Amino acid sequence: MKFLMLKLEPIIWQLFGGGMMLGAFLYPAYLLVIGFTAPLGITPIEGLSYERVLGLASSIPGSVLIAATISLPLWAAAHHVRHIFIDFGGLERDGFVGLVCYGSAAVGSALAIIAVLRLHF
Amino acid sequence: MMTRRARVDSMKPSTPGPTRTAPPRMPDNFPGRGNYLGYITFGLCGFVLYAVGFLMLRTIWALGSGEREWDRLIEGFQNPVYILFHVFCVISLTWFALRFFGLFPKTQPPNIGRFKRPPDIFFLVALNGGFLAVSLLVIAVLSGVLL
């Protein structure tokens, strides 16, 4: 597993970098509206009506953006969490930790693509 | 004074050398003090990214499951526990983003492609300004003001 992770390191770094950018730029404002201002009525809840959000999300640019915004930050998260485990626990269990972290990011990415495709069918 | 043994296995030579060396040790202020605190907190934000990524996945999944499921999800977001969790995520990811933008110039090489690297202030203004602009755009779209 460690050998595979070393071979995949350049690809993981690309996914990590993209995820850092997308997560940093988009998540705070997304969370602010969907999780705070809209539920408290500070911003209009009509902005999150089913027809409107489905229309935005099922457009081609919307679908691509959503799939990327879910999946890439999962890879950034996986890389961060793996390195936290290395900092505290060393490299002894890195193979297993890496498998769990990157495996969950891969499963999450696949589910994100399926979730977006479900909007179209 | 050094206290705990470091878990830096990569520092260990594959075969013992002729010179006796002490095992690597973690610095005194790891992980809770000095620059380590910010470094570890930044890394721990990975768990928040995980949570928000999977939460967003659940949101889009509910959207694909129909209007009833979507309305139930949006209604569920009015639960105070969810609101507190979202506030925590907003604060931690905003700090994460600003720290990332602050660190970004240090990761850039002297030349980017054929061009000379711009000064640090360029990256800081572009990233922080971009963050503000994109955040306002996302808020406007999700609030129904735009599109």
Short mmCIF file of C-alpha atoms in Angstrom, two decimals, chain A residues 3-103:
data_model
loop_
_atom_site.label_atom_id
_atom_site.label_comp_id
_atom_site.label_asym_id
_atom_site.label_seq_id
_atom_site.Cartn_x
_atom_site.Cartn_y
_atom_site.Cartn_z
CA PHE A 3 4.46 1.70 -2.50
CA LEU A 4 1.17 2.37 -4.29
CA MET A 5 0.69 5.64 -2.38
CA LEU A 6 4.21 6.73 -3.35
CA LYS A 7 3.44 5.96 -7.01
CA LEU A 8 0.14 7.85 -6.79
CA GLU A 9 1.60 10.79 -4.86
CA PRO A 10 1.62 13.21 -7.87
CA ILE A 11 -2.05 12.46 -8.63
CA ILE A 12 -3.00 12.72 -4.95
CA TRP A 13 -1.21 16.09 -4.78
CA GLN A 14 -3.18 17.38 -7.78
CA LEU A 15 -6.46 16.31 -6.16
CA PHE A 16 -5.30 17.73 -2.81
CA GLY A 17 -4.38 21.11 -4.34
CA GLY A 18 -7.66 21.38 -6.24
CA GLY A 19 -9.58 20.38 -3.13
CA MET A 20 -7.82 22.97 -0.99
CA MET A 21 -8.72 25.72 -3.45
CA LEU A 22 -12.35 24.68 -3.93
CA GLY A 23 -12.95 23.98 -0.24
CA ALA A 24 -11.33 27.23 0.87
CA PHE A 25 -13.14 29.39 -1.69
CA LEU A 26 -16.61 27.83 -1.67
CA TYR A 27 -17.36 26.05 1.60
CA PRO A 28 -17.54 29.00 4.05
CA ALA A 29 -20.14 30.94 2.03
CA TYR A 30 -22.07 27.76 1.15
CA LEU A 31 -22.24 26.76 4.82
CA LEU A 32 -23.09 30.28 5.91
CA VAL A 33 -26.23 30.39 3.73
CA ILE A 34 -27.44 26.79 3.82
CA GLY A 35 -26.63 26.19 7.47
CA PHE A 36 -27.08 29.53 9.17
CA THR A 37 -28.65 32.52 7.41
CA ALA A 38 -31.38 30.64 5.49
CA PRO A 39 -32.55 28.48 8.44
CA LEU A 40 -32.67 31.60 10.65
CA GLY A 41 -34.50 33.64 8.00
CA ILE A 42 -31.69 36.18 7.58
CA THR A 43 -31.56 35.38 3.84
CA PRO A 44 -34.75 34.31 2.01
CA ILE A 45 -35.44 30.57 2.28
CA GLU A 46 -37.07 30.77 -1.19
CA GLY A 47 -33.56 30.85 -2.60
CA LEU A 48 -33.30 27.21 -1.53
CA SER A 49 -36.65 26.12 -3.02
CA TYR A 50 -36.57 22.66 -4.62
CA GLU A 51 -37.31 23.80 -8.20
CA ARG A 52 -34.74 26.59 -8.09
CA VAL A 53 -31.90 24.52 -6.61
CA LEU A 54 -32.67 21.57 -8.89
CA GLY A 55 -32.59 23.91 -11.90
CA LEU A 56 -29.20 25.31 -10.88
CA ALA A 57 -27.70 21.97 -9.89
CA SER A 58 -28.88 20.05 -12.94
CA SER A 59 -27.40 22.51 -15.43
CA ILE A 60 -24.13 21.28 -16.95
CA PRO A 61 -21.91 23.93 -15.26
CA GLY A 62 -23.78 23.45 -11.98
CA SER A 63 -23.39 19.66 -12.09
CA VAL A 64 -19.66 19.84 -12.85
CA LEU A 65 -19.10 22.41 -10.11
CA ILE A 66 -21.06 20.40 -7.53
CA ALA A 67 -19.30 17.12 -8.36
CA ALA A 68 -15.92 18.85 -8.08
CA THR A 69 -16.90 20.76 -4.93
CA ILE A 70 -17.87 17.55 -3.15
CA SER A 71 -15.14 15.22 -4.36
CA LEU A 72 -11.95 17.32 -4.48
CA PRO A 73 -12.13 18.65 -0.90
CA LEU A 74 -12.57 15.03 0.26
CA TRP A 75 -9.10 14.34 -1.19
CA ALA A 76 -7.71 17.44 0.55
CA ALA A 77 -9.32 16.25 3.80
CA ALA A 78 -7.90 12.74 3.34
CA HIS A 79 -4.38 14.10 2.82
CA HIS A 80 -4.62 16.37 5.88
CA VAL A 81 -5.99 13.63 8.11
CA ARG A 82 -3.38 11.13 6.92
CA HIS A 83 -0.60 13.58 7.79
CA ILE A 84 -2.11 14.31 11.21
CA PHE A 85 -1.95 10.57 11.88
CA ILE A 86 1.69 10.52 10.71
CA ASP A 87 2.52 13.46 13.03
CA PHE A 88 1.01 11.73 16.04
CA GLY A 89 1.43 8.06 15.28
CA GLY A 90 4.42 7.78 12.97
CA LEU A 91 4.62 5.83 9.74
CA GLU A 92 3.99 2.38 11.22
CA ARG A 93 0.28 2.35 10.37
CA ASP A 94 0.50 4.74 7.43
CA GLY A 95 -0.45 2.05 4.92
CA PHE A 96 -3.72 1.33 6.70
CA VAL A 97 -4.47 5.00 7.49
CA GLY A 98 -3.76 5.99 3.89
CA LEU A 99 -6.03 3.23 2.62
CA VAL A 100 -8.88 4.39 4.89
CA CYS A 101 -8.38 8.11 4.10
CA TYR A 102 -7.92 7.88 0.34
CA GLY A 103 -10.40 5.01 0.12
#
